[in-house]
């Protein structure tokens, strides 16, 4: 094990040799998580701390800087110019926020370089079966078309990922539902469980316990294939709605001024770290699936997400100050 770790560190070091940029390994690498401790974003960031310290041969510090849907932390990352600061970007910070906020304290494209996608997180649509006793996804669509505007769906708030997924569902299926925004995911799912609202769009990890307990019924997931934990639940693509089949994700970005050699160095370390069995197991326990894309692939992904979310926001007339 020790020999393998030393070889990995040596390979990453060699990858940036000859670039003209010298890395001072005595200074810590700072990874900013733009959300509070304990959530999936925080877990994704912290799962990298130990392996990156080992693979890069330098200290790694995780710093939570929450607020304004991730905008405060991302603005802090954008302003950094030390070549040592990175941020955990999400579908919210680099997809939804640019699409719905009229004033954003950072430019998701001009201010950042994409480093790598860390993980993907499948989405899910669930219903309270006591409130809406539909058999499956097709049955829900039929019911909504027969009862336009009579069914409500809950989200953690206006302009959140859940809201965008709900509007994308409505556009894709040609149905109508009433959006009920809450102040956070906790109150939203509690009211769905309590029967005050019928439908909820969520990440699989947080709804799965309620599905397993029979309190919620899962109708579809956004993932390339059926999930092992929900083998009887079809994907959106399988049902003919490929445009709604994109999962959520967490990735790493760097300020635009960060040397390309440093971006490449960290990307290689992250891509290796997320494949380690202990890291994969910890992530899988949160419903997160390891990735590790290249900087070019992740940058292109961010651009696609922004364009897609802008289309959804424009169609649903979602705009926040």
PDB file of C-alpha atoms in Angstrom:
ATOM      1  CA  UNK A   1       0.000   0.000   0.000  1.00  0.00           C
ATOM      2  CA  UNK A   2       2.766   2.439   0.963  1.00  0.00           C
ATOM      3  CA  UNK A   3       4.672   1.693  -2.245  1.00  0.00           C
ATOM      4  CA  UNK A   4       1.535   2.233  -4.333  1.00  0.00           C
ATOM      5  CA  UNK A   5       0.852   5.589  -2.642  1.00  0.00           C
ATOM      6  CA  UNK A   6       4.436   6.725  -3.191  1.00  0.00           C
ATOM      7  CA  UNK A   7       4.262   5.781  -6.850  1.00  0.00           C
ATOM      8  CA  UNK A   8       0.984   7.683  -7.237  1.00  0.00           C
ATOM      9  CA  UNK A   9       2.485  10.793  -5.658  1.00  0.00           C
ATOM     10  CA  UNK A  10       5.552  10.497  -7.884  1.00  0.00           C
ATOM     11  CA  UNK A  11       3.389  10.153 -11.018  1.00  0.00           C
ATOM     12  CA  UNK A  12       1.371  13.264 -10.175  1.00  0.00           C
ATOM     13  CA  UNK A  13       4.555  15.224  -9.486  1.00  0.00           C
ATOM     14  CA  UNK A  14       6.097  14.114 -12.771  1.00  0.00           C
ATOM     15  CA  UNK A  15       2.980  15.119 -14.665  1.00  0.00           C
ATOM     16  CA  UNK A  16       3.628  18.798 -13.954  1.00  0.00           C
ATOM     17  CA  UNK A  17       7.411  18.799 -14.349  1.00  0.00           C
ATOM     18  CA  UNK A  18       8.781  21.000 -17.071  1.00  0.00           C
ATOM     19  CA  UNK A  19       5.816  23.390 -17.023  1.00  0.00           C
ATOM     20  CA  UNK A  20       7.682  26.317 -15.517  1.00  0.00           C
ATOM     21  CA  UNK A  21       5.443  26.454 -12.465  1.00  0.00           C
ATOM     22  CA  UNK A  22       6.804  25.510  -9.066  1.00  0.00           C
ATOM     23  CA  UNK A  23       4.477  24.168  -6.387  1.00  0.00           C
ATOM     24  CA  UNK A  24       5.292  24.912  -2.746  1.00  0.00           C
ATOM     25  CA  UNK A  25       4.032  21.813  -0.950  1.00  0.00           C
ATOM     26  CA  UNK A  26       4.494  23.392   2.476  1.00  0.00           C
ATOM     27  CA  UNK A  27       1.478  25.639   1.906  1.00  0.00           C
ATOM     28  CA  UNK A  28      -1.967  24.086   2.341  1.00  0.00           C
ATOM     29  CA  UNK A  29      -4.404  23.557  -0.479  1.00  0.00           C
ATOM     30  CA  UNK A  30      -7.723  25.215   0.448  1.00  0.00           C
ATOM     31  CA  UNK A  31     -11.000  23.685  -0.696  1.00  0.00           C
ATOM     32  CA  UNK A  32     -14.030  25.914  -0.113  1.00  0.00           C
ATOM     33  CA  UNK A  33     -17.374  24.158   0.370  1.00  0.00           C
ATOM     34  CA  UNK A  34     -20.064  26.806  -0.279  1.00  0.00           C
ATOM     35  CA  UNK A  35     -22.664  25.074   1.901  1.00  0.00           C
ATOM     36  CA  UNK A  36     -22.944  24.212   5.632  1.00  0.00           C
ATOM     37  CA  UNK A  37     -21.172  21.227   7.216  1.00  0.00           C
ATOM     38  CA  UNK A  38     -22.863  17.837   7.193  1.00  0.00           C
ATOM     39  CA  UNK A  39     -24.633  17.938   3.842  1.00  0.00           C
ATOM     40  CA  UNK A  40     -23.816  15.934   0.730  1.00  0.00           C
ATOM     41  CA  UNK A  41     -21.700  18.750  -0.733  1.00  0.00           C
ATOM     42  CA  UNK A  42     -19.634  18.920   2.435  1.00  0.00           C
ATOM     43  CA  UNK A  43     -19.224  15.137   2.518  1.00  0.00           C
ATOM     44  CA  UNK A  44     -18.072  15.121  -1.110  1.00  0.00           C
ATOM     45  CA  UNK A  45     -15.442  17.767  -0.337  1.00  0.00           C
ATOM     46  CA  UNK A  46     -14.247  16.208   2.904  1.00  0.00           C
ATOM     47  CA  UNK A  47     -13.976  12.760   1.341  1.00  0.00           C
ATOM     48  CA  UNK A  48     -11.077  14.175  -0.680  1.00  0.00           C
ATOM     49  CA  UNK A  49      -9.116  15.661   2.216  1.00  0.00           C
ATOM     50  CA  UNK A  50      -7.094  12.656   3.372  1.00  0.00           C
ATOM     51  CA  UNK A  51      -6.364  11.099  -0.043  1.00  0.00           C
ATOM     52  CA  UNK A  52      -5.382  14.451  -1.547  1.00  0.00           C
ATOM     53  CA  UNK A  53      -3.002  15.163   1.327  1.00  0.00           C
ATOM     54  CA  UNK A  54      -1.429  11.796   0.716  1.00  0.00           C
ATOM     55  CA  UNK A  55      -1.330  11.961  -3.089  1.00  0.00           C
ATOM     56  CA  UNK A  56      -0.225  15.595  -3.378  1.00  0.00           C
ATOM     57  CA  UNK A  57       2.121  15.516  -0.418  1.00  0.00           C
ATOM     58  CA  UNK A  58       0.796  18.739   1.103  1.00  0.00           C
ATOM     59  CA  UNK A  59      -1.789  19.814   3.683  1.00  0.00           C
ATOM     60  CA  UNK A  60      -5.402  20.160   2.537  1.00  0.00           C
ATOM     61  CA  UNK A  61      -7.842  22.401   4.434  1.00  0.00           C
ATOM     62  CA  UNK A  62     -11.628  22.212   3.991  1.00  0.00           C
ATOM     63  CA  UNK A  63     -13.432  25.498   4.661  1.00  0.00           C
ATOM     64  CA  UNK A  64     -17.216  25.874   4.784  1.00  0.00           C
ATOM     65  CA  UNK A  65     -18.390  29.251   3.538  1.00  0.00           C
ATOM     66  CA  UNK A  66     -22.162  28.993   3.229  1.00  0.00           C
ATOM     67  CA  UNK A  67     -24.868  31.447   2.230  1.00  0.00           C
ATOM     68  CA  UNK A  68     -26.978  32.703  -0.675  1.00  0.00           C
ATOM     69  CA  UNK A  69     -27.322  29.300  -2.332  1.00  0.00           C
ATOM     70  CA  UNK A  70     -23.572  28.816  -2.510  1.00  0.00           C
ATOM     71  CA  UNK A  71     -22.890  32.239  -4.003  1.00  0.00           C
ATOM     72  CA  UNK A  72     -20.886  33.595  -1.045  1.00  0.00           C
ATOM     73  CA  UNK A  73     -18.405  30.729  -1.062  1.00  0.00           C
ATOM     74  CA  UNK A  74     -18.046  30.724  -4.837  1.00  0.00           C
ATOM     75  CA  UNK A  75     -17.400  34.483  -4.885  1.00  0.00           C
ATOM     76  CA  UNK A  76     -14.615  33.922  -2.344  1.00  0.00           C
ATOM     77  CA  UNK A  77     -13.049  31.275  -4.588  1.00  0.00           C
ATOM     78  CA  UNK A  78     -13.314  33.509  -7.658  1.00  0.00           C
ATOM     79  CA  UNK A  79     -11.351  36.285  -5.904  1.00  0.00           C
ATOM     80  CA  UNK A  80      -8.470  34.014  -4.822  1.00  0.00           C
ATOM     81  CA  UNK A  81      -5.194  34.395  -6.698  1.00  0.00           C
ATOM     82  CA  UNK A  82      -2.814  32.166  -4.746  1.00  0.00           C
ATOM     83  CA  UNK A  83      -3.039  29.082  -6.966  1.00  0.00           C
ATOM     84  CA  UNK A  84      -3.971  27.087  -3.872  1.00  0.00           C
ATOM     85  CA  UNK A  85      -7.711  27.788  -3.569  1.00  0.00           C
ATOM     86  CA  UNK A  86     -10.369  25.515  -5.081  1.00  0.00           C
ATOM     87  CA  UNK A  87     -14.130  25.356  -4.662  1.00  0.00           C
ATOM     88  CA  UNK A  88     -16.737  22.598  -4.669  1.00  0.00           C
ATOM     89  CA  UNK A  89     -19.087  23.643  -7.453  1.00  0.00           C
ATOM     90  CA  UNK A  90     -22.586  22.187  -7.740  1.00  0.00           C
ATOM     91  CA  UNK A  91     -25.508  22.201 -10.131  1.00  0.00           C
ATOM     92  CA  UNK A  92     -26.800  25.053  -7.948  1.00  0.00           C
ATOM     93  CA  UNK A  93     -23.709  27.276  -8.039  1.00  0.00           C
ATOM     94  CA  UNK A  94     -22.772  26.615 -11.673  1.00  0.00           C
ATOM     95  CA  UNK A  95     -26.108  25.882 -13.293  1.00  0.00           C
ATOM     96  CA  UNK A  96     -29.181  27.108 -11.457  1.00  0.00           C
ATOM     97  CA  UNK A  97     -27.819  30.300  -9.838  1.00  0.00           C
ATOM     98  CA  UNK A  98     -26.552  31.789 -13.133  1.00  0.00           C
ATOM     99  CA  UNK A  99     -29.929  30.992 -14.680  1.00  0.00           C
ATOM    100  CA  UNK A 100     -32.223  32.501 -12.052  1.00  0.00           C
ATOM    101  CA  UNK A 101     -30.295  35.223 -10.188  1.00  0.00           C
ATOM    102  CA  UNK A 102     -30.209  38.701 -11.693  1.00  0.00           C
ATOM    103  CA  UNK A 103     -27.215  39.622  -9.532  1.00  0.00           C
ATOM    104  CA  UNK A 104     -24.518  37.010  -9.059  1.00  0.00           C
ATOM    105  CA  UNK A 105     -21.201  37.942  -7.366  1.00  0.00           C
ATOM    106  CA  UNK A 106     -19.214  35.761  -9.773  1.00  0.00           C
ATOM    107  CA  UNK A 107     -19.249  34.721 -13.422  1.00  0.00           C
ATOM    108  CA  UNK A 108     -19.414  30.907 -13.574  1.00  0.00           C
ATOM    109  CA  UNK A 109     -17.509  30.820 -16.864  1.00  0.00           C
ATOM    110  CA  UNK A 110     -15.152  33.821 -16.882  1.00  0.00           C
ATOM    111  CA  UNK A 111     -14.078  33.572 -13.232  1.00  0.00           C
ATOM    112  CA  UNK A 112     -13.358  29.834 -13.033  1.00  0.00           C
ATOM    113  CA  UNK A 113     -11.515  26.955 -14.636  1.00  0.00           C
ATOM    114  CA  UNK A 114     -13.210  23.590 -14.395  1.00  0.00           C
ATOM    115  CA  UNK A 115     -11.016  21.018 -12.665  1.00  0.00           C
ATOM    116  CA  UNK A 116     -13.074  17.826 -12.474  1.00  0.00           C
ATOM    117  CA  UNK A 117     -16.478  16.405 -11.674  1.00  0.00           C
ATOM    118  CA  UNK A 118     -16.111  14.684  -8.313  1.00  0.00           C
ATOM    119  CA  UNK A 119     -19.421  12.801  -8.153  1.00  0.00           C
ATOM    120  CA  UNK A 120     -22.859  12.519  -9.680  1.00  0.00           C
ATOM    121  CA  UNK A 121     -26.058  12.258  -7.639  1.00  0.00           C
ATOM    122  CA  UNK A 122     -29.169  10.715  -9.221  1.00  0.00           C
ATOM    123  CA  UNK A 123     -32.437  12.567  -8.895  1.00  0.00           C
ATOM    124  CA  UNK A 124     -35.872  11.123  -8.159  1.00  0.00           C
ATOM    125  CA  UNK A 125     -39.557  12.011  -8.330  1.00  0.00           C
ATOM    126  CA  UNK A 126     -41.625  10.703  -5.419  1.00  0.00           C
ATOM    127  CA  UNK A 127     -45.268  10.976  -4.414  1.00  0.00           C
ATOM    128  CA  UNK A 128     -47.114  10.414  -1.156  1.00  0.00           C
ATOM    129  CA  UNK A 129     -49.185   7.332  -2.071  1.00  0.00           C
ATOM    130  CA  UNK A 130     -51.864   8.180   0.496  1.00  0.00           C
ATOM    131  CA  UNK A 131     -52.478  11.561  -1.147  1.00  0.00           C
ATOM    132  CA  UNK A 132     -51.943  10.571  -4.760  1.00  0.00           C
ATOM    133  CA  UNK A 133     -52.450   6.799  -5.255  1.00  0.00           C
ATOM    134  CA  UNK A 134     -50.958   6.590  -8.743  1.00  0.00           C
ATOM    135  CA  UNK A 135     -49.537   3.252  -9.911  1.00  0.00           C
ATOM    136  CA  UNK A 136     -46.541   4.519 -11.842  1.00  0.00           C
ATOM    137  CA  UNK A 137     -45.048   7.441 -13.783  1.00  0.00           C
ATOM    138  CA  UNK A 138     -47.439   7.100 -16.723  1.00  0.00           C
ATOM    139  CA  UNK A 139     -50.372   7.032 -14.326  1.00  0.00           C
ATOM    140  CA  UNK A 140     -49.135  10.279 -12.735  1.00  0.00           C
ATOM    141  CA  UNK A 141     -48.864  11.963 -16.125  1.00  0.00           C
ATOM    142  CA  UNK A 142     -52.387  10.836 -17.036  1.00  0.00           C
ATOM    143  CA  UNK A 143     -53.749  12.086 -13.724  1.00  0.00           C
ATOM    144  CA  UNK A 144     -52.071  15.481 -14.086  1.00  0.00           C
ATOM    145  CA  UNK A 145     -53.408  15.940 -17.607  1.00  0.00           C
ATOM    146  CA  UNK A 146     -56.905  15.145 -16.376  1.00  0.00           C
ATOM    147  CA  UNK A 147     -56.513  17.509 -13.402  1.00  0.00           C
ATOM    148  CA  UNK A 148     -54.413  20.461 -14.605  1.00  0.00           C
ATOM    149  CA  UNK A 149     -53.266  22.800 -11.838  1.00  0.00           C
ATOM    150  CA  UNK A 150     -54.862  20.727  -9.067  1.00  0.00           C
ATOM    151  CA  UNK A 151     -51.754  18.896  -7.815  1.00  0.00           C
ATOM    152  CA  UNK A 152     -49.021  20.602  -5.814  1.00  0.00           C
ATOM    153  CA  UNK A 153     -45.310  19.826  -5.698  1.00  0.00           C
ATOM    154  CA  UNK A 154     -42.945  20.896  -2.934  1.00  0.00           C
ATOM    155  CA  UNK A 155     -39.393  22.244  -3.272  1.00  0.00           C
ATOM    156  CA  UNK A 156     -36.759  23.653  -0.865  1.00  0.00           C
ATOM    157  CA  UNK A 157     -37.456  27.070  -2.360  1.00  0.00           C
ATOM    158  CA  UNK A 158     -37.901  29.136  -5.503  1.00  0.00           C
ATOM    159  CA  UNK A 159     -34.956  28.797  -7.855  1.00  0.00           C
ATOM    160  CA  UNK A 160     -33.611  25.617  -6.231  1.00  0.00           C
ATOM    161  CA  UNK A 161     -32.656  22.443  -8.082  1.00  0.00           C
ATOM    162  CA  UNK A 162     -35.928  20.835  -7.001  1.00  0.00           C
ATOM    163  CA  UNK A 163     -37.848  23.750  -8.508  1.00  0.00           C
ATOM    164  CA  UNK A 164     -35.948  23.487 -11.796  1.00  0.00           C
ATOM    165  CA  UNK A 165     -36.485  19.711 -11.923  1.00  0.00           C
ATOM    166  CA  UNK A 166     -40.185  20.231 -11.301  1.00  0.00           C
ATOM    167  CA  UNK A 167     -40.493  22.763 -14.101  1.00  0.00           C
ATOM    168  CA  UNK A 168     -38.468  20.526 -16.424  1.00  0.00           C
ATOM    169  CA  UNK A 169     -40.846  17.662 -15.625  1.00  0.00           C
ATOM    170  CA  UNK A 170     -43.859  19.832 -16.454  1.00  0.00           C
ATOM    171  CA  UNK A 171     -42.343  20.966 -19.758  1.00  0.00           C
ATOM    172  CA  UNK A 172     -41.245  17.458 -20.723  1.00  0.00           C
ATOM    173  CA  UNK A 173     -44.606  15.833 -19.966  1.00  0.00           C
ATOM    174  CA  UNK A 174     -46.890  18.686 -20.982  1.00  0.00           C
ATOM    175  CA  UNK A 175     -48.523  18.743 -17.554  1.00  0.00           C
ATOM    176  CA  UNK A 176     -49.399  21.395 -15.000  1.00  0.00           C
ATOM    177  CA  UNK A 177     -48.715  21.435 -11.247  1.00  0.00           C
ATOM    178  CA  UNK A 178     -48.637  24.158  -8.603  1.00  0.00           C
ATOM    179  CA  UNK A 179     -45.224  24.964  -7.120  1.00  0.00           C
ATOM    180  CA  UNK A 180     -45.101  25.200  -3.308  1.00  0.00           C
ATOM    181  CA  UNK A 181     -41.723  26.627  -2.215  1.00  0.00           C
ATOM    182  CA  UNK A 182     -40.466  25.998   1.332  1.00  0.00           C
ATOM    183  CA  UNK A 183     -37.591  27.430   3.337  1.00  0.00           C
ATOM    184  CA  UNK A 184     -35.319  24.426   2.963  1.00  0.00           C
ATOM    185  CA  UNK A 185     -35.431  20.728   2.122  1.00  0.00           C
ATOM    186  CA  UNK A 186     -36.401  19.618   5.640  1.00  0.00           C
ATOM    187  CA  UNK A 187     -39.742  21.442   5.832  1.00  0.00           C
ATOM    188  CA  UNK A 188     -40.525  20.515   2.220  1.00  0.00           C
ATOM    189  CA  UNK A 189     -40.117  16.761   2.569  1.00  0.00           C
ATOM    190  CA  UNK A 190     -41.815  16.823   5.987  1.00  0.00           C
ATOM    191  CA  UNK A 191     -44.962  18.254   4.421  1.00  0.00           C
ATOM    192  CA  UNK A 192     -44.843  15.684   1.624  1.00  0.00           C
ATOM    193  CA  UNK A 193     -44.555  12.921   4.237  1.00  0.00           C
ATOM    194  CA  UNK A 194     -47.380  14.535   6.198  1.00  0.00           C
ATOM    195  CA  UNK A 195     -49.633  14.626   3.152  1.00  0.00           C
ATOM    196  CA  UNK A 196     -49.916  18.404   2.818  1.00  0.00           C
ATOM    197  CA  UNK A 197     -48.251  18.226  -0.625  1.00  0.00           C
ATOM    198  CA  UNK A 198     -48.352  15.281  -3.023  1.00  0.00           C
ATOM    199  CA  UNK A 199     -45.189  15.404  -5.161  1.00  0.00           C
ATOM    200  CA  UNK A 200     -41.491  16.026  -4.484  1.00  0.00           C
ATOM    201  CA  UNK A 201     -38.380  16.215  -6.671  1.00  0.00           C
ATOM    202  CA  UNK A 202     -35.261  15.216  -4.756  1.00  0.00           C
ATOM    203  CA  UNK A 203     -31.900  13.489  -4.819  1.00  0.00           C
ATOM    204  CA  UNK A 204     -32.184   9.736  -4.346  1.00  0.00           C
ATOM    205  CA  UNK A 205     -30.062   9.656  -1.184  1.00  0.00           C
ATOM    206  CA  UNK A 206     -32.396  11.780   0.948  1.00  0.00           C
ATOM    207  CA  UNK A 207     -35.677  10.244  -0.253  1.00  0.00           C
ATOM    208  CA  UNK A 208     -34.527   6.615  -0.313  1.00  0.00           C
ATOM    209  CA  UNK A 209     -35.194   5.833   3.393  1.00  0.00           C
ATOM    210  CA  UNK A 210     -38.775   7.065   3.035  1.00  0.00           C
ATOM    211  CA  UNK A 211     -39.247   5.020  -0.160  1.00  0.00           C
ATOM    212  CA  UNK A 212     -37.890   1.908   1.539  1.00  0.00           C
ATOM    213  CA  UNK A 213     -40.239   2.510   4.476  1.00  0.00           C
ATOM    214  CA  UNK A 214     -43.231   2.749   2.129  1.00  0.00           C
ATOM    215  CA  UNK A 215     -43.987   6.352   3.076  1.00  0.00           C
ATOM    216  CA  UNK A 216     -43.153   7.651  -0.399  1.00  0.00           C
ATOM    217  CA  UNK A 217     -43.506   6.013  -3.802  1.00  0.00           C
ATOM    218  CA  UNK A 218     -40.671   6.443  -6.315  1.00  0.00           C
ATOM    219  CA  UNK A 219     -41.798   6.862  -9.923  1.00  0.00           C
ATOM    220  CA  UNK A 220     -38.610   7.646 -11.866  1.00  0.00           C
ATOM    221  CA  UNK A 221     -34.906   8.376 -11.409  1.00  0.00           C
ATOM    222  CA  UNK A 222     -32.516  10.508 -13.431  1.00  0.00           C
ATOM    223  CA  UNK A 223     -29.638   8.126 -14.146  1.00  0.00           C
ATOM    224  CA  UNK A 224     -28.161   6.285 -17.153  1.00  0.00           C
ATOM    225  CA  UNK A 225     -29.590   2.960 -15.960  1.00  0.00           C
ATOM    226  CA  UNK A 226     -31.782   1.628 -13.167  1.00  0.00           C
ATOM    227  CA  UNK A 227     -30.234   1.927  -9.731  1.00  0.00           C
ATOM    228  CA  UNK A 228     -29.296  -1.180  -7.762  1.00  0.00           C
ATOM    229  CA  UNK A 229     -31.032   0.282  -4.701  1.00  0.00           C
ATOM    230  CA  UNK A 230     -34.257   0.841  -6.695  1.00  0.00           C
ATOM    231  CA  UNK A 231     -34.280  -1.872  -9.366  1.00  0.00           C
ATOM    232  CA  UNK A 232     -38.016  -1.577 -10.012  1.00  0.00           C
ATOM    233  CA  UNK A 233     -37.939   2.175 -10.657  1.00  0.00           C
ATOM    234  CA  UNK A 234     -37.378   3.196 -14.310  1.00  0.00           C
ATOM    235  CA  UNK A 235     -35.196   6.054 -15.517  1.00  0.00           C
ATOM    236  CA  UNK A 236     -36.680   9.124 -17.184  1.00  0.00           C
ATOM    237  CA  UNK A 237     -34.914   8.120 -20.419  1.00  0.00           C
ATOM    238  CA  UNK A 238     -36.418   4.643 -20.256  1.00  0.00           C
ATOM    239  CA  UNK A 239     -39.844   6.274 -20.015  1.00  0.00           C
ATOM    240  CA  UNK A 240     -39.177   8.461 -23.050  1.00  0.00           C
ATOM    241  CA  UNK A 241     -38.150  11.681 -21.285  1.00  0.00           C
ATOM    242  CA  UNK A 242     -34.401  11.813 -21.903  1.00  0.00           C
ATOM    243  CA  UNK A 243     -34.323  15.604 -21.446  1.00  0.00           C
ATOM    244  CA  UNK A 244     -35.186  15.085 -17.768  1.00  0.00           C
ATOM    245  CA  UNK A 245     -32.647  12.311 -17.199  1.00  0.00           C
ATOM    246  CA  UNK A 246     -29.647  14.418 -16.103  1.00  0.00           C
ATOM    247  CA  UNK A 247     -28.394  13.814 -12.574  1.00  0.00           C
ATOM    248  CA  UNK A 248     -27.124  16.368 -10.104  1.00  0.00           C
ATOM    249  CA  UNK A 249     -23.362  16.666  -9.533  1.00  0.00           C
ATOM    250  CA  UNK A 250     -20.555  18.123  -7.428  1.00  0.00           C
ATOM    251  CA  UNK A 251     -17.219  19.114  -8.933  1.00  0.00           C
ATOM    252  CA  UNK A 252     -14.066  21.084  -8.318  1.00  0.00           C
ATOM    253  CA  UNK A 253     -13.335  24.491  -9.835  1.00  0.00           C
ATOM    254  CA  UNK A 254     -10.385  26.858  -9.540  1.00  0.00           C
ATOM    255  CA  UNK A 255     -10.040  30.608 -10.033  1.00  0.00           C
ATOM    256  CA  UNK A 256      -9.257  31.446 -13.648  1.00  0.00           C
ATOM    257  CA  UNK A 257      -5.802  32.705 -12.638  1.00  0.00           C
ATOM    258  CA  UNK A 258      -4.765  29.265 -11.354  1.00  0.00           C
ATOM    259  CA  UNK A 259      -1.874  27.880 -13.455  1.00  0.00           C
ATOM    260  CA  UNK A 260      -2.946  25.111 -15.842  1.00  0.00           C
ATOM    261  CA  UNK A 261      -0.271  22.833 -14.382  1.00  0.00           C
ATOM    262  CA  UNK A 262      -1.823  23.154 -10.920  1.00  0.00           C
ATOM    263  CA  UNK A 263      -5.299  22.462 -12.299  1.00  0.00           C
ATOM    264  CA  UNK A 264      -4.000  19.342 -14.015  1.00  0.00           C
ATOM    265  CA  UNK A 265      -2.107  18.227 -10.930  1.00  0.00           C
ATOM    266  CA  UNK A 266      -5.168  18.469  -8.671  1.00  0.00           C
ATOM    267  CA  UNK A 267      -7.446  16.877 -11.268  1.00  0.00           C
ATOM    268  CA  UNK A 268      -5.216  13.831 -11.515  1.00  0.00           C
ATOM    269  CA  UNK A 269      -5.137  13.485  -7.735  1.00  0.00           C
ATOM    270  CA  UNK A 270      -8.924  13.805  -7.388  1.00  0.00           C
ATOM    271  CA  UNK A 271      -9.560  11.333 -10.222  1.00  0.00           C
ATOM    272  CA  UNK A 272      -7.350   8.818  -8.419  1.00  0.00           C
ATOM    273  CA  UNK A 273      -8.758   9.578  -4.959  1.00  0.00           C
ATOM    274  CA  UNK A 274     -12.408   8.966  -5.878  1.00  0.00           C
ATOM    275  CA  UNK A 275     -11.535   5.505  -7.189  1.00  0.00           C
ATOM    276  CA  UNK A 276     -10.068   4.363  -3.878  1.00  0.00           C
ATOM    277  CA  UNK A 277     -12.400   1.762  -2.302  1.00  0.00           C
ATOM    278  CA  UNK A 278     -12.740   3.575   1.037  1.00  0.00           C
ATOM    279  CA  UNK A 279     -13.620   6.858  -0.678  1.00  0.00           C
ATOM    280  CA  UNK A 280     -16.075   5.222  -3.081  1.00  0.00           C
ATOM    281  CA  UNK A 281     -17.762   3.432  -0.175  1.00  0.00           C
ATOM    282  CA  UNK A 282     -18.148   6.648   1.810  1.00  0.00           C
ATOM    283  CA  UNK A 283     -19.578   8.473  -1.194  1.00  0.00           C
ATOM    284  CA  UNK A 284     -21.918   5.621  -2.112  1.00  0.00           C
ATOM    285  CA  UNK A 285     -23.306   5.736   1.419  1.00  0.00           C
ATOM    286  CA  UNK A 286     -24.567   9.221   0.579  1.00  0.00           C
ATOM    287  CA  UNK A 287     -25.979   8.229  -2.816  1.00  0.00           C
ATOM    288  CA  UNK A 288     -22.999   9.781  -4.610  1.00  0.00           C
ATOM    289  CA  UNK A 289     -21.241   8.057  -7.505  1.00  0.00           C
ATOM    290  CA  UNK A 290     -17.549   8.724  -8.202  1.00  0.00           C
ATOM    291  CA  UNK A 291     -16.569  10.463 -11.410  1.00  0.00           C
ATOM    292  CA  UNK A 292     -13.208  12.187 -12.131  1.00  0.00           C
ATOM    293  CA  UNK A 293     -13.581  13.885 -15.529  1.00  0.00           C
ATOM    294  CA  UNK A 294     -10.916  16.009 -17.232  1.00  0.00           C
ATOM    295  CA  UNK A 295     -10.818  19.822 -16.906  1.00  0.00           C
ATOM    296  CA  UNK A 296     -12.009  20.228 -20.509  1.00  0.00           C
ATOM    297  CA  UNK A 297     -14.898  17.805 -19.989  1.00  0.00           C
ATOM    298  CA  UNK A 298     -16.023  19.469 -16.768  1.00  0.00           C
ATOM    299  CA  UNK A 299     -15.802  22.986 -18.214  1.00  0.00           C
ATOM    300  CA  UNK A 300     -17.951  21.913 -21.174  1.00  0.00           C
ATOM    301  CA  UNK A 301     -20.416  20.276 -18.777  1.00  0.00           C
ATOM    302  CA  UNK A 302     -20.818  23.513 -16.805  1.00  0.00           C
ATOM    303  CA  UNK A 303     -21.567  25.445 -19.995  1.00  0.00           C
ATOM    304  CA  UNK A 304     -24.207  22.892 -21.012  1.00  0.00           C
ATOM    305  CA  UNK A 305     -25.854  22.993 -17.584  1.00  0.00           C
ATOM    306  CA  UNK A 306     -26.069  26.787 -17.575  1.00  0.00           C
ATOM    307  CA  UNK A 307     -27.652  26.812 -21.032  1.00  0.00           C
ATOM    308  CA  UNK A 308     -30.150  24.113 -20.027  1.00  0.00           C
ATOM    309  CA  UNK A 309     -31.129  25.820 -16.786  1.00  0.00           C
ATOM    310  CA  UNK A 310     -31.509  29.172 -18.528  1.00  0.00           C
ATOM    311  CA  UNK A 311     -33.981  27.555 -20.919  1.00  0.00           C
ATOM    312  CA  UNK A 312     -35.949  26.079 -18.005  1.00  0.00           C
ATOM    313  CA  UNK A 313     -35.919  29.389 -16.104  1.00  0.00           C
ATOM    314  CA  UNK A 314     -37.018  31.361 -19.150  1.00  0.00           C
ATOM    315  CA  UNK A 315     -39.878  28.988 -19.899  1.00  0.00           C
ATOM    316  CA  UNK A 316     -41.075  29.027 -16.276  1.00  0.00           C
ATOM    317  CA  UNK A 317     -40.364  32.752 -15.849  1.00  0.00           C
ATOM    318  CA  UNK A 318     -38.116  32.159 -12.812  1.00  0.00           C
ATOM    319  CA  UNK A 319     -36.008  35.186 -11.922  1.00  0.00           C
ATOM    320  CA  UNK A 320     -34.683  36.213  -8.499  1.00  0.00           C
ATOM    321  CA  UNK A 321     -32.995  39.410  -7.305  1.00  0.00           C
TER     322      UNK A 321
END
